[in-house]
Amino acid sequence: MTPTQLRAYVAVVRLGSVKQAAAQLEVSEAAVSMHIGQLRKEFGDQLFSRTAAGLAFTPGGLRLASRAAELLGLQDRTVLEVSAAGRGRRLLRVAASSLFAELAAPGLIELFAKRAADLDVELSVPNPGSFETLLLTRAADIAIGPQPPVVDKAIACRPVMNFRLVIVVGPDHPLAGVQASPGQLRDQTWLLGPSAATDLGAVPAMLRRLAVPDDRQQIFQSHAAALGEAKRGKGVAPALSFTVAPDVRKGHLLLLAGPHATFEAVWHSLVLTNPGTPSAAAELSRFASTPRAIQAMMRGAGVSVGHFRPSVHVTLWS
């Protein structure tokens, strides 16, 4: 069993087609089929078969798919760790929801990275629904954001920070100073950050609770951009209460009143429970819920370039 064989198999599992797997790996279909054949021979298992509805996997094939992704993730991590160790550095890969990454992660990462001079932190912003997969395949060391509906037994989940989501408008908006009803809120133009494009999290939960139609939602590249439009009276915007407090004090934004205009939620940290979990990930999971860390997240301090190396991820939605 070789990494090349496992990569071919994982590609077939993910894409559901030998042809598409070959195109993604930039090899011939014959090469992918050969690697699959070698795995079948080694394990004495058909692994999967083709049906009219797609690929049907045997129990062994499903187990191999899970293990292969985990092994490849571990291999990639080992390459990174060895490379970083050669430079006298450690690398901590943090996956975070877009709301946490934009508005709370900078202060936390700066404060945590200062505790270890040899630590580099890489922040990525995937869909929160993929947190468990990223951890189990070793593509991330720790994930921070909304808690998954069901948490795998191999993952430890702990609360990090309680926060309040509020609805704000510009001072000239028609709803300014009004206790809006759910119907009035549904009829507004909603100015949203990228967190609204996912299924998990406080913002999509608020939108579902109010039954806001898709055609009333405008999604911007950042939550800050959405708030900028709200200040100009272009619509209503959900926001973290502690991030908009300065603008509310200055009168640039107004909080909408009423039970339908607030939403309480909690960010959680997730790490693997097995001994292979990097010590820095476990330490960050513990540290993130301390009063000092929470103050840093609410303060929103900038991050030193020497410690913070964000990954660039582009997400498209319609």
PDB file of C-alpha atoms in Angstrom:
ATOM      1  CA  MET A   1       0.000   0.000   0.000  1.00  0.00           C
ATOM      2  CA  THR A   2       1.565   3.273  -1.143  1.00  0.00           C
ATOM      3  CA  PRO A   3       0.567   6.935  -0.793  1.00  0.00           C
ATOM      4  CA  THR A   4       0.038   7.092  -4.563  1.00  0.00           C
ATOM      5  CA  GLN A   5      -2.456   4.223  -4.390  1.00  0.00           C
ATOM      6  CA  LEU A   6      -4.258   5.808  -1.463  1.00  0.00           C
ATOM      7  CA  ARG A   7      -4.487   9.188  -3.184  1.00  0.00           C
ATOM      8  CA  ALA A   8      -6.019   7.538  -6.227  1.00  0.00           C
ATOM      9  CA  TYR A   9      -8.538   5.701  -4.066  1.00  0.00           C
ATOM     10  CA  VAL A  10      -9.480   8.794  -2.046  1.00  0.00           C
ATOM     11  CA  ALA A  11      -9.986  10.752  -5.264  1.00  0.00           C
ATOM     12  CA  VAL A  12     -12.307   8.056  -6.628  1.00  0.00           C
ATOM     13  CA  VAL A  13     -14.258   7.994  -3.356  1.00  0.00           C
ATOM     14  CA  ARG A  14     -14.616  11.767  -3.249  1.00  0.00           C
ATOM     15  CA  LEU A  15     -15.504  12.272  -6.916  1.00  0.00           C
ATOM     16  CA  GLY A  16     -17.388   9.012  -7.509  1.00  0.00           C
ATOM     17  CA  SER A  17     -15.668   8.412 -10.830  1.00  0.00           C
ATOM     18  CA  VAL A  18     -12.370   6.966 -12.037  1.00  0.00           C
ATOM     19  CA  LYS A  19     -12.431   9.387 -14.966  1.00  0.00           C
ATOM     20  CA  GLN A  20     -12.849  12.462 -12.761  1.00  0.00           C
ATOM     21  CA  ALA A  21     -10.236  11.168 -10.314  1.00  0.00           C
ATOM     22  CA  ALA A  22      -7.744  10.749 -13.158  1.00  0.00           C
ATOM     23  CA  ALA A  23      -8.433  14.283 -14.378  1.00  0.00           C
ATOM     24  CA  GLN A  24      -7.929  15.752 -10.915  1.00  0.00           C
ATOM     25  CA  LEU A  25      -4.720  13.793 -10.309  1.00  0.00           C
ATOM     26  CA  GLU A  26      -3.533  14.574 -13.866  1.00  0.00           C
ATOM     27  CA  VAL A  27      -2.862  10.919 -14.691  1.00  0.00           C
ATOM     28  CA  SER A  28      -4.480   8.431 -17.046  1.00  0.00           C
ATOM     29  CA  GLU A  29      -7.600   6.468 -16.185  1.00  0.00           C
ATOM     30  CA  ALA A  30      -5.537   3.305 -16.639  1.00  0.00           C
ATOM     31  CA  ALA A  31      -3.133   4.481 -13.916  1.00  0.00           C
ATOM     32  CA  VAL A  32      -5.984   5.072 -11.451  1.00  0.00           C
ATOM     33  CA  SER A  33      -7.536   1.695 -12.289  1.00  0.00           C
ATOM     34  CA  MET A  34      -4.146   0.030 -11.776  1.00  0.00           C
ATOM     35  CA  HIS A  35      -3.761   1.588  -8.308  1.00  0.00           C
ATOM     36  CA  ILE A  36      -7.286   0.496  -7.338  1.00  0.00           C
ATOM     37  CA  GLY A  37      -6.565  -3.002  -8.613  1.00  0.00           C
ATOM     38  CA  GLN A  38      -3.408  -3.215  -6.512  1.00  0.00           C
ATOM     39  CA  LEU A  39      -5.337  -2.195  -3.393  1.00  0.00           C
ATOM     40  CA  ARG A  40      -8.046  -4.786  -4.118  1.00  0.00           C
ATOM     41  CA  LYS A  41      -5.425  -7.471  -4.491  1.00  0.00           C
ATOM     42  CA  GLU A  42      -3.558  -6.461  -1.316  1.00  0.00           C
ATOM     43  CA  PHE A  43      -6.693  -6.354   0.861  1.00  0.00           C
ATOM     44  CA  GLY A  44      -8.562  -9.191  -0.825  1.00  0.00           C
ATOM     45  CA  ASP A  45     -11.613  -6.918  -1.020  1.00  0.00           C
ATOM     46  CA  GLN A  46     -13.519  -5.565  -4.030  1.00  0.00           C
ATOM     47  CA  LEU A  47     -13.746  -2.191  -2.177  1.00  0.00           C
ATOM     48  CA  PHE A  48     -16.493  -0.871  -4.470  1.00  0.00           C
ATOM     49  CA  SER A  49     -18.544  -1.728  -7.551  1.00  0.00           C
ATOM     50  CA  ARG A  50     -20.270   0.371 -10.177  1.00  0.00           C
ATOM     51  CA  THR A  51     -24.074   0.578 -10.151  1.00  0.00           C
ATOM     52  CA  ALA A  52     -26.624   2.612 -12.073  1.00  0.00           C
ATOM     53  CA  ALA A  53     -26.775   5.023  -9.130  1.00  0.00           C
ATOM     54  CA  GLY A  54     -22.979   5.375  -8.867  1.00  0.00           C
ATOM     55  CA  LEU A  55     -20.355   3.591  -6.795  1.00  0.00           C
ATOM     56  CA  ALA A  56     -21.423   1.109  -4.115  1.00  0.00           C
ATOM     57  CA  PHE A  57     -18.775   0.493  -1.434  1.00  0.00           C
ATOM     58  CA  THR A  58     -18.194  -2.652   0.584  1.00  0.00           C
ATOM     59  CA  PRO A  59     -17.781  -2.281   4.377  1.00  0.00           C
ATOM     60  CA  GLY A  60     -14.051  -2.717   3.882  1.00  0.00           C
ATOM     61  CA  GLY A  61     -14.066  -0.112   1.125  1.00  0.00           C
ATOM     62  CA  LEU A  62     -15.719   2.433   3.403  1.00  0.00           C
ATOM     63  CA  ARG A  63     -13.235   1.711   6.182  1.00  0.00           C
ATOM     64  CA  LEU A  64     -10.323   2.106   3.768  1.00  0.00           C
ATOM     65  CA  ALA A  65     -11.723   5.418   2.542  1.00  0.00           C
ATOM     66  CA  SER A  66     -11.710   6.778   6.089  1.00  0.00           C
ATOM     67  CA  ARG A  67      -8.268   5.417   6.938  1.00  0.00           C
ATOM     68  CA  ALA A  68      -6.747   6.521   3.622  1.00  0.00           C
ATOM     69  CA  ALA A  69      -7.835  10.129   4.128  1.00  0.00           C
ATOM     70  CA  GLU A  70      -6.467  10.060   7.676  1.00  0.00           C
ATOM     71  CA  LEU A  71      -3.136   8.551   6.600  1.00  0.00           C
ATOM     72  CA  LEU A  72      -2.680  11.049   3.782  1.00  0.00           C
ATOM     73  CA  GLY A  73      -3.498  13.919   6.115  1.00  0.00           C
ATOM     74  CA  LEU A  74      -0.951  12.608   8.592  1.00  0.00           C
ATOM     75  CA  GLN A  75       1.629  12.318   5.824  1.00  0.00           C
ATOM     76  CA  ASP A  76       1.039  15.904   4.723  1.00  0.00           C
ATOM     77  CA  ARG A  77       1.264  17.088   8.312  1.00  0.00           C
ATOM     78  CA  THR A  78       4.519  15.185   8.825  1.00  0.00           C
ATOM     79  CA  VAL A  79       6.049  16.881   5.787  1.00  0.00           C
ATOM     80  CA  LEU A  80       5.050  20.284   7.172  1.00  0.00           C
ATOM     81  CA  GLU A  81       6.301  19.473  10.661  1.00  0.00           C
ATOM     82  CA  VAL A  82       9.657  18.161   9.466  1.00  0.00           C
ATOM     83  CA  SER A  83      10.114  21.219   7.260  1.00  0.00           C
ATOM     84  CA  ALA A  84       9.167  23.550  10.106  1.00  0.00           C
ATOM     85  CA  ALA A  85      11.392  21.681  12.565  1.00  0.00           C
ATOM     86  CA  GLY A  86      14.312  22.158  10.217  1.00  0.00           C
ATOM     87  CA  ARG A  87      13.765  25.882  10.595  1.00  0.00           C
ATOM     88  CA  GLY A  88      13.302  25.591  14.336  1.00  0.00           C
ATOM     89  CA  ARG A  89       9.569  26.301  14.069  1.00  0.00           C
ATOM     90  CA  ARG A  90       6.284  24.601  14.989  1.00  0.00           C
ATOM     91  CA  LEU A  91       3.129  24.972  12.914  1.00  0.00           C
ATOM     92  CA  LEU A  92      -0.395  25.086  14.341  1.00  0.00           C
ATOM     93  CA  ARG A  93      -3.221  24.870  11.795  1.00  0.00           C
ATOM     94  CA  VAL A  94      -6.447  26.492  12.977  1.00  0.00           C
ATOM     95  CA  ALA A  95      -9.736  26.068  11.091  1.00  0.00           C
ATOM     96  CA  ALA A  96     -12.372  28.631  12.052  1.00  0.00           C
ATOM     97  CA  SER A  97     -15.835  29.745  11.029  1.00  0.00           C
ATOM     98  CA  SER A  98     -15.852  33.002   9.060  1.00  0.00           C
ATOM     99  CA  LEU A  99     -17.543  34.963  11.860  1.00  0.00           C
ATOM    100  CA  PHE A 100     -14.953  33.840  14.426  1.00  0.00           C
ATOM    101  CA  ALA A 101     -12.022  34.184  12.009  1.00  0.00           C
ATOM    102  CA  GLU A 102     -12.828  37.764  11.077  1.00  0.00           C
ATOM    103  CA  LEU A 103     -13.967  39.167  14.393  1.00  0.00           C
ATOM    104  CA  ALA A 104     -12.401  37.157  17.234  1.00  0.00           C
ATOM    105  CA  ALA A 105      -9.469  35.072  15.974  1.00  0.00           C
ATOM    106  CA  PRO A 106      -6.964  37.940  15.440  1.00  0.00           C
ATOM    107  CA  GLY A 107      -6.800  38.901  19.116  1.00  0.00           C
ATOM    108  CA  LEU A 108      -6.721  35.285  20.291  1.00  0.00           C
ATOM    109  CA  ILE A 109      -3.988  34.240  17.867  1.00  0.00           C
ATOM    110  CA  GLU A 110      -1.796  37.220  18.653  1.00  0.00           C
ATOM    111  CA  LEU A 111      -1.989  36.603  22.396  1.00  0.00           C
ATOM    112  CA  PHE A 112      -1.496  32.841  22.092  1.00  0.00           C
ATOM    113  CA  ALA A 113       1.402  33.079  19.618  1.00  0.00           C
ATOM    114  CA  LYS A 114       3.274  35.404  21.978  1.00  0.00           C
ATOM    115  CA  ARG A 115       3.428  32.543  24.492  1.00  0.00           C
ATOM    116  CA  ALA A 116       5.726  30.506  22.222  1.00  0.00           C
ATOM    117  CA  ALA A 117       8.433  32.171  20.168  1.00  0.00           C
ATOM    118  CA  ASP A 118       8.803  29.129  17.897  1.00  0.00           C
ATOM    119  CA  LEU A 119       5.116  28.847  16.926  1.00  0.00           C
ATOM    120  CA  ASP A 120       3.587  29.780  13.571  1.00  0.00           C
ATOM    121  CA  VAL A 121      -0.204  29.805  13.267  1.00  0.00           C
ATOM    122  CA  GLU A 122      -1.997  29.153   9.991  1.00  0.00           C
ATOM    123  CA  LEU A 123      -5.673  30.159   9.877  1.00  0.00           C
ATOM    124  CA  SER A 124      -8.110  28.748   7.314  1.00  0.00           C
ATOM    125  CA  VAL A 125     -11.831  29.458   6.952  1.00  0.00           C
ATOM    126  CA  PRO A 126     -13.672  26.334   5.762  1.00  0.00           C
ATOM    127  CA  ASN A 127     -17.364  25.549   6.027  1.00  0.00           C
ATOM    128  CA  PRO A 128     -18.020  24.648   9.706  1.00  0.00           C
ATOM    129  CA  GLY A 129     -19.752  21.504   8.482  1.00  0.00           C
ATOM    130  CA  SER A 130     -16.334  20.146   7.473  1.00  0.00           C
ATOM    131  CA  PHE A 131     -14.651  20.695  10.867  1.00  0.00           C
ATOM    132  CA  GLU A 132     -14.797  17.051  11.938  1.00  0.00           C
ATOM    133  CA  THR A 133     -13.508  15.787   8.588  1.00  0.00           C
ATOM    134  CA  LEU A 134     -10.577  18.224   8.690  1.00  0.00           C
ATOM    135  CA  LEU A 135      -9.626  17.057  12.185  1.00  0.00           C
ATOM    136  CA  LEU A 136     -10.047  13.341  11.502  1.00  0.00           C
ATOM    137  CA  THR A 137      -7.971  13.558   8.306  1.00  0.00           C
ATOM    138  CA  ARG A 138      -5.316  15.671  10.095  1.00  0.00           C
ATOM    139  CA  ALA A 139      -5.866  18.564   7.706  1.00  0.00           C
ATOM    140  CA  ALA A 140      -6.378  20.850  10.736  1.00  0.00           C
ATOM    141  CA  ASP A 141      -5.121  20.662  14.318  1.00  0.00           C
ATOM    142  CA  ILE A 142      -7.970  22.571  15.968  1.00  0.00           C
ATOM    143  CA  ALA A 143     -11.294  23.986  14.814  1.00  0.00           C
ATOM    144  CA  ILE A 144     -13.172  26.878  16.439  1.00  0.00           C
ATOM    145  CA  GLY A 145     -16.722  27.918  15.649  1.00  0.00           C
ATOM    146  CA  PRO A 146     -20.252  26.534  16.012  1.00  0.00           C
ATOM    147  CA  GLN A 147     -20.666  23.147  17.633  1.00  0.00           C
ATOM    148  CA  PRO A 148     -21.555  20.340  15.172  1.00  0.00           C
ATOM    149  CA  PRO A 149     -24.996  18.730  15.713  1.00  0.00           C
ATOM    150  CA  VAL A 150     -23.272  15.403  16.458  1.00  0.00           C
ATOM    151  CA  VAL A 151     -19.668  15.197  17.690  1.00  0.00           C
ATOM    152  CA  ASP A 152     -17.521  12.185  16.818  1.00  0.00           C
ATOM    153  CA  LYS A 153     -16.237  10.223  19.835  1.00  0.00           C
ATOM    154  CA  ALA A 154     -12.665  10.823  18.653  1.00  0.00           C
ATOM    155  CA  ILE A 155     -13.118  14.591  19.058  1.00  0.00           C
ATOM    156  CA  ALA A 156     -13.185  16.651  22.240  1.00  0.00           C
ATOM    157  CA  CYS A 157     -15.542  19.636  22.105  1.00  0.00           C
ATOM    158  CA  ARG A 158     -15.456  22.412  24.695  1.00  0.00           C
ATOM    159  CA  PRO A 159     -17.154  25.840  24.885  1.00  0.00           C
ATOM    160  CA  VAL A 160     -14.926  28.825  24.206  1.00  0.00           C
ATOM    161  CA  MET A 161     -17.044  31.952  24.414  1.00  0.00           C
ATOM    162  CA  ASN A 162     -20.689  32.991  24.747  1.00  0.00           C
ATOM    163  CA  PHE A 163     -21.701  35.843  22.458  1.00  0.00           C
ATOM    164  CA  ARG A 164     -24.793  37.772  21.439  1.00  0.00           C
ATOM    165  CA  LEU A 165     -25.842  38.382  17.869  1.00  0.00           C
ATOM    166  CA  VAL A 166     -27.817  41.608  17.435  1.00  0.00           C
ATOM    167  CA  ILE A 167     -29.484  43.363  14.490  1.00  0.00           C
ATOM    168  CA  VAL A 168     -28.286  46.855  13.619  1.00  0.00           C
ATOM    169  CA  VAL A 169     -29.403  49.557  11.186  1.00  0.00           C
ATOM    170  CA  GLY A 170     -28.159  52.956  10.145  1.00  0.00           C
ATOM    171  CA  PRO A 171     -29.563  56.041  11.910  1.00  0.00           C
ATOM    172  CA  ASP A 172     -31.670  56.964   8.848  1.00  0.00           C
ATOM    173  CA  HIS A 173     -33.181  53.507   8.310  1.00  0.00           C
ATOM    174  CA  PRO A 174     -37.024  53.286   8.575  1.00  0.00           C
ATOM    175  CA  LEU A 175     -36.727  50.747  11.421  1.00  0.00           C
ATOM    176  CA  ALA A 176     -34.420  52.961  13.509  1.00  0.00           C
ATOM    177  CA  GLY A 177     -35.980  53.348  16.955  1.00  0.00           C
ATOM    178  CA  VAL A 178     -38.749  50.842  16.169  1.00  0.00           C
ATOM    179  CA  GLN A 179     -39.363  47.490  17.883  1.00  0.00           C
ATOM    180  CA  ALA A 180     -39.656  45.509  14.673  1.00  0.00           C
ATOM    181  CA  SER A 181     -41.909  42.481  14.346  1.00  0.00           C
ATOM    182  CA  PRO A 182     -40.741  39.250  12.660  1.00  0.00           C
ATOM    183  CA  GLY A 183     -42.788  40.196   9.594  1.00  0.00           C
ATOM    184  CA  GLN A 184     -41.117  43.593   9.337  1.00  0.00           C
ATOM    185  CA  LEU A 185     -37.689  42.006   9.689  1.00  0.00           C
ATOM    186  CA  ARG A 186     -38.444  39.441   6.976  1.00  0.00           C
ATOM    187  CA  ASP A 187     -39.321  42.239   4.555  1.00  0.00           C
ATOM    188  CA  GLN A 188     -35.993  44.045   4.979  1.00  0.00           C
ATOM    189  CA  THR A 189     -32.875  43.761   2.869  1.00  0.00           C
ATOM    190  CA  TRP A 190     -30.428  41.719   4.947  1.00  0.00           C
ATOM    191  CA  LEU A 191     -26.771  42.686   4.641  1.00  0.00           C
ATOM    192  CA  LEU A 192     -24.706  39.623   5.494  1.00  0.00           C
ATOM    193  CA  GLY A 193     -21.126  38.414   5.756  1.00  0.00           C
ATOM    194  CA  PRO A 194     -19.883  35.066   4.395  1.00  0.00           C
ATOM    195  CA  SER A 195     -21.118  33.188   7.499  1.00  0.00           C
ATOM    196  CA  ALA A 196     -24.638  33.388   6.045  1.00  0.00           C
ATOM    197  CA  ALA A 197     -23.595  31.090   3.194  1.00  0.00           C
ATOM    198  CA  THR A 198     -23.153  28.099   5.542  1.00  0.00           C
ATOM    199  CA  ASP A 199     -25.647  25.875   7.362  1.00  0.00           C
ATOM    200  CA  LEU A 200     -24.081  25.998  10.845  1.00  0.00           C
ATOM    201  CA  GLY A 201     -23.681  29.053  13.021  1.00  0.00           C
ATOM    202  CA  ALA A 202     -25.550  31.894  14.686  1.00  0.00           C
ATOM    203  CA  VAL A 203     -26.232  33.938  11.541  1.00  0.00           C
ATOM    204  CA  PRO A 204     -27.893  31.155   9.503  1.00  0.00           C
ATOM    205  CA  ALA A 205     -29.795  30.103  12.650  1.00  0.00           C
ATOM    206  CA  MET A 206     -31.154  33.641  13.042  1.00  0.00           C
ATOM    207  CA  LEU A 207     -32.142  33.776   9.373  1.00  0.00           C
ATOM    208  CA  ARG A 208     -33.973  30.456   9.698  1.00  0.00           C
ATOM    209  CA  ARG A 209     -35.726  31.544  12.890  1.00  0.00           C
ATOM    210  CA  LEU A 210     -37.056  34.657  11.170  1.00  0.00           C
ATOM    211  CA  ALA A 211     -37.710  32.797   7.871  1.00  0.00           C
ATOM    212  CA  VAL A 212     -35.881  35.468   5.858  1.00  0.00           C
ATOM    213  CA  PRO A 213     -36.379  34.735   2.113  1.00  0.00           C
ATOM    214  CA  ASP A 214     -33.273  34.142  -0.002  1.00  0.00           C
ATOM    215  CA  ASP A 215     -34.147  37.072  -2.257  1.00  0.00           C
ATOM    216  CA  ARG A 216     -33.934  39.427   0.739  1.00  0.00           C
ATOM    217  CA  GLN A 217     -30.369  38.370   1.546  1.00  0.00           C
ATOM    218  CA  GLN A 218     -27.252  40.085   0.195  1.00  0.00           C
ATOM    219  CA  ILE A 219     -23.941  38.403   1.059  1.00  0.00           C
ATOM    220  CA  PHE A 220     -20.723  40.404   1.094  1.00  0.00           C
ATOM    221  CA  GLN A 221     -17.088  39.284   1.138  1.00  0.00           C
ATOM    222  CA  SER A 222     -16.725  40.261   4.797  1.00  0.00           C
ATOM    223  CA  HIS A 223     -18.901  41.080   7.788  1.00  0.00           C
ATOM    224  CA  ALA A 224     -17.243  44.501   7.960  1.00  0.00           C
ATOM    225  CA  ALA A 225     -18.399  45.271   4.418  1.00  0.00           C
ATOM    226  CA  ALA A 226     -21.965  44.305   5.323  1.00  0.00           C
ATOM    227  CA  LEU A 227     -21.881  46.629   8.353  1.00  0.00           C
ATOM    228  CA  GLY A 228     -20.559  49.428   6.156  1.00  0.00           C
ATOM    229  CA  GLU A 229     -23.648  49.125   3.977  1.00  0.00           C
ATOM    230  CA  ALA A 230     -25.863  49.087   7.065  1.00  0.00           C
ATOM    231  CA  LYS A 231     -24.355  52.401   8.226  1.00  0.00           C
ATOM    232  CA  ARG A 232     -25.455  53.888   4.902  1.00  0.00           C
ATOM    233  CA  GLY A 233     -29.025  52.766   5.519  1.00  0.00           C
ATOM    234  CA  LYS A 234     -29.045  50.060   2.851  1.00  0.00           C
ATOM    235  CA  GLY A 235     -30.673  47.428   5.092  1.00  0.00           C
ATOM    236  CA  VAL A 236     -30.401  45.525   8.361  1.00  0.00           C
ATOM    237  CA  ALA A 237     -27.339  43.564   9.446  1.00  0.00           C
ATOM    238  CA  PRO A 238     -26.692  40.935  12.135  1.00  0.00           C
ATOM    239  CA  ALA A 239     -23.559  41.672  14.138  1.00  0.00           C
ATOM    240  CA  LEU A 240     -21.683  40.626  17.265  1.00  0.00           C
ATOM    241  CA  SER A 241     -22.739  42.962  20.064  1.00  0.00           C
ATOM    242  CA  PHE A 242     -19.181  43.625  21.267  1.00  0.00           C
ATOM    243  CA  THR A 243     -17.891  44.513  17.787  1.00  0.00           C
ATOM    244  CA  VAL A 244     -20.560  47.144  17.037  1.00  0.00           C
ATOM    245  CA  ALA A 245     -20.602  48.697  20.524  1.00  0.00           C
ATOM    246  CA  PRO A 246     -18.276  51.600  19.510  1.00  0.00           C
ATOM    247  CA  ASP A 247     -20.410  52.464  16.453  1.00  0.00           C
ATOM    248  CA  VAL A 248     -23.579  52.278  18.542  1.00  0.00           C
ATOM    249  CA  ARG A 249     -22.074  54.680  21.125  1.00  0.00           C
ATOM    250  CA  LYS A 250     -21.145  57.115  18.344  1.00  0.00           C
ATOM    251  CA  GLY A 251     -24.584  56.878  16.737  1.00  0.00           C
ATOM    252  CA  HIS A 252     -23.302  55.387  13.489  1.00  0.00           C
ATOM    253  CA  LEU A 253     -25.467  52.296  14.066  1.00  0.00           C
ATOM    254  CA  LEU A 254     -28.612  51.644  16.081  1.00  0.00           C
ATOM    255  CA  LEU A 255     -29.625  48.417  17.787  1.00  0.00           C
ATOM    256  CA  LEU A 256     -33.071  47.083  16.957  1.00  0.00           C
ATOM    257  CA  ALA A 257     -35.091  46.298  20.091  1.00  0.00           C
ATOM    258  CA  GLY A 258     -37.275  43.308  20.822  1.00  0.00           C
ATOM    259  CA  PRO A 259     -36.904  39.562  21.459  1.00  0.00           C
ATOM    260  CA  HIS A 260     -36.588  38.794  17.761  1.00  0.00           C
ATOM    261  CA  ALA A 261     -33.592  41.101  17.296  1.00  0.00           C
ATOM    262  CA  THR A 262     -31.098  39.173  19.446  1.00  0.00           C
ATOM    263  CA  PHE A 263     -29.679  35.669  19.348  1.00  0.00           C
ATOM    264  CA  GLU A 264     -27.490  34.002  21.974  1.00  0.00           C
ATOM    265  CA  ALA A 265     -24.853  31.524  20.802  1.00  0.00           C
ATOM    266  CA  VAL A 266     -21.578  29.844  21.803  1.00  0.00           C
ATOM    267  CA  TRP A 267     -18.335  29.196  19.966  1.00  0.00           C
ATOM    268  CA  HIS A 268     -16.687  25.824  20.647  1.00  0.00           C
ATOM    269  CA  SER A 269     -13.210  24.425  20.090  1.00  0.00           C
ATOM    270  CA  LEU A 270     -12.723  20.938  18.665  1.00  0.00           C
ATOM    271  CA  VAL A 271      -9.549  18.827  18.838  1.00  0.00           C
ATOM    272  CA  LEU A 272      -8.757  15.143  18.464  1.00  0.00           C
ATOM    273  CA  THR A 273      -8.668  13.234  21.736  1.00  0.00           C
ATOM    274  CA  ASN A 274      -5.985  10.717  20.692  1.00  0.00           C
ATOM    275  CA  PRO A 275      -2.324  11.088  21.733  1.00  0.00           C
ATOM    276  CA  GLY A 276      -1.356  12.270  18.266  1.00  0.00           C
ATOM    277  CA  THR A 277      -2.998  15.665  18.847  1.00  0.00           C
ATOM    278  CA  PRO A 278      -0.333  18.425  18.744  1.00  0.00           C
ATOM    279  CA  SER A 279       0.290  19.856  22.199  1.00  0.00           C
ATOM    280  CA  ALA A 280      -0.206  23.394  20.881  1.00  0.00           C
ATOM    281  CA  ALA A 281      -3.730  22.513  19.704  1.00  0.00           C
ATOM    282  CA  ALA A 282      -4.710  21.095  23.080  1.00  0.00           C
ATOM    283  CA  GLU A 283      -3.211  24.107  24.825  1.00  0.00           C
ATOM    284  CA  LEU A 284      -5.055  26.565  22.561  1.00  0.00           C
ATOM    285  CA  SER A 285      -8.312  24.704  23.222  1.00  0.00           C
ATOM    286  CA  ARG A 286      -7.805  25.199  26.967  1.00  0.00           C
ATOM    287  CA  PHE A 287      -6.472  28.756  26.701  1.00  0.00           C
ATOM    288  CA  ALA A 288      -9.250  30.053  24.424  1.00  0.00           C
ATOM    289  CA  SER A 289     -11.871  29.962  27.175  1.00  0.00           C
ATOM    290  CA  THR A 290      -9.813  31.838  29.779  1.00  0.00           C
ATOM    291  CA  PRO A 291     -10.823  35.406  30.756  1.00  0.00           C
ATOM    292  CA  ARG A 292      -7.591  36.773  29.322  1.00  0.00           C
ATOM    293  CA  ALA A 293      -8.208  35.119  25.947  1.00  0.00           C
ATOM    294  CA  ILE A 294     -11.847  36.271  25.840  1.00  0.00           C
ATOM    295  CA  GLN A 295     -10.760  39.844  26.493  1.00  0.00           C
ATOM    296  CA  ALA A 296      -8.268  39.560  23.637  1.00  0.00           C
ATOM    297  CA  MET A 297     -10.973  38.250  21.287  1.00  0.00           C
ATOM    298  CA  MET A 298     -13.332  41.089  22.201  1.00  0.00           C
ATOM    299  CA  ARG A 299     -10.570  43.672  21.906  1.00  0.00           C
ATOM    300  CA  GLY A 300      -9.805  42.547  18.353  1.00  0.00           C
ATOM    301  CA  ALA A 301      -6.068  43.233  18.436  1.00  0.00           C
ATOM    302  CA  GLY A 302      -4.107  42.879  15.224  1.00  0.00           C
ATOM    303  CA  VAL A 303      -1.790  39.957  14.604  1.00  0.00           C
ATOM    304  CA  SER A 304       1.953  40.081  14.113  1.00  0.00           C
ATOM    305  CA  VAL A 305       2.937  39.053  10.608  1.00  0.00           C
ATOM    306  CA  GLY A 306       5.741  36.979  12.067  1.00  0.00           C
ATOM    307  CA  HIS A 307       3.290  34.737  13.904  1.00  0.00           C
ATOM    308  CA  PHE A 308       0.171  34.773  11.740  1.00  0.00           C
ATOM    309  CA  ARG A 309       0.277  33.167   8.280  1.00  0.00           C
ATOM    310  CA  PRO A 310      -3.286  32.930   6.958  1.00  0.00           C
ATOM    311  CA  SER A 311      -4.208  30.504   4.201  1.00  0.00           C
ATOM    312  CA  VAL A 312      -6.188  32.000   1.350  1.00  0.00           C
ATOM    313  CA  HIS A 313      -9.493  30.278   0.628  1.00  0.00           C
ATOM    314  CA  VAL A 314     -11.984  31.429  -2.005  1.00  0.00           C
ATOM    315  CA  THR A 315     -15.621  30.363  -1.593  1.00  0.00           C
ATOM    316  CA  LEU A 316     -18.195  30.865  -4.321  1.00  0.00           C
ATOM    317  CA  TRP A 317     -21.921  30.859  -3.787  1.00  0.00           C
ATOM    318  CA  SER A 318     -24.925  31.813  -5.902  1.00  0.00           C
TER     319      SER A 318
END
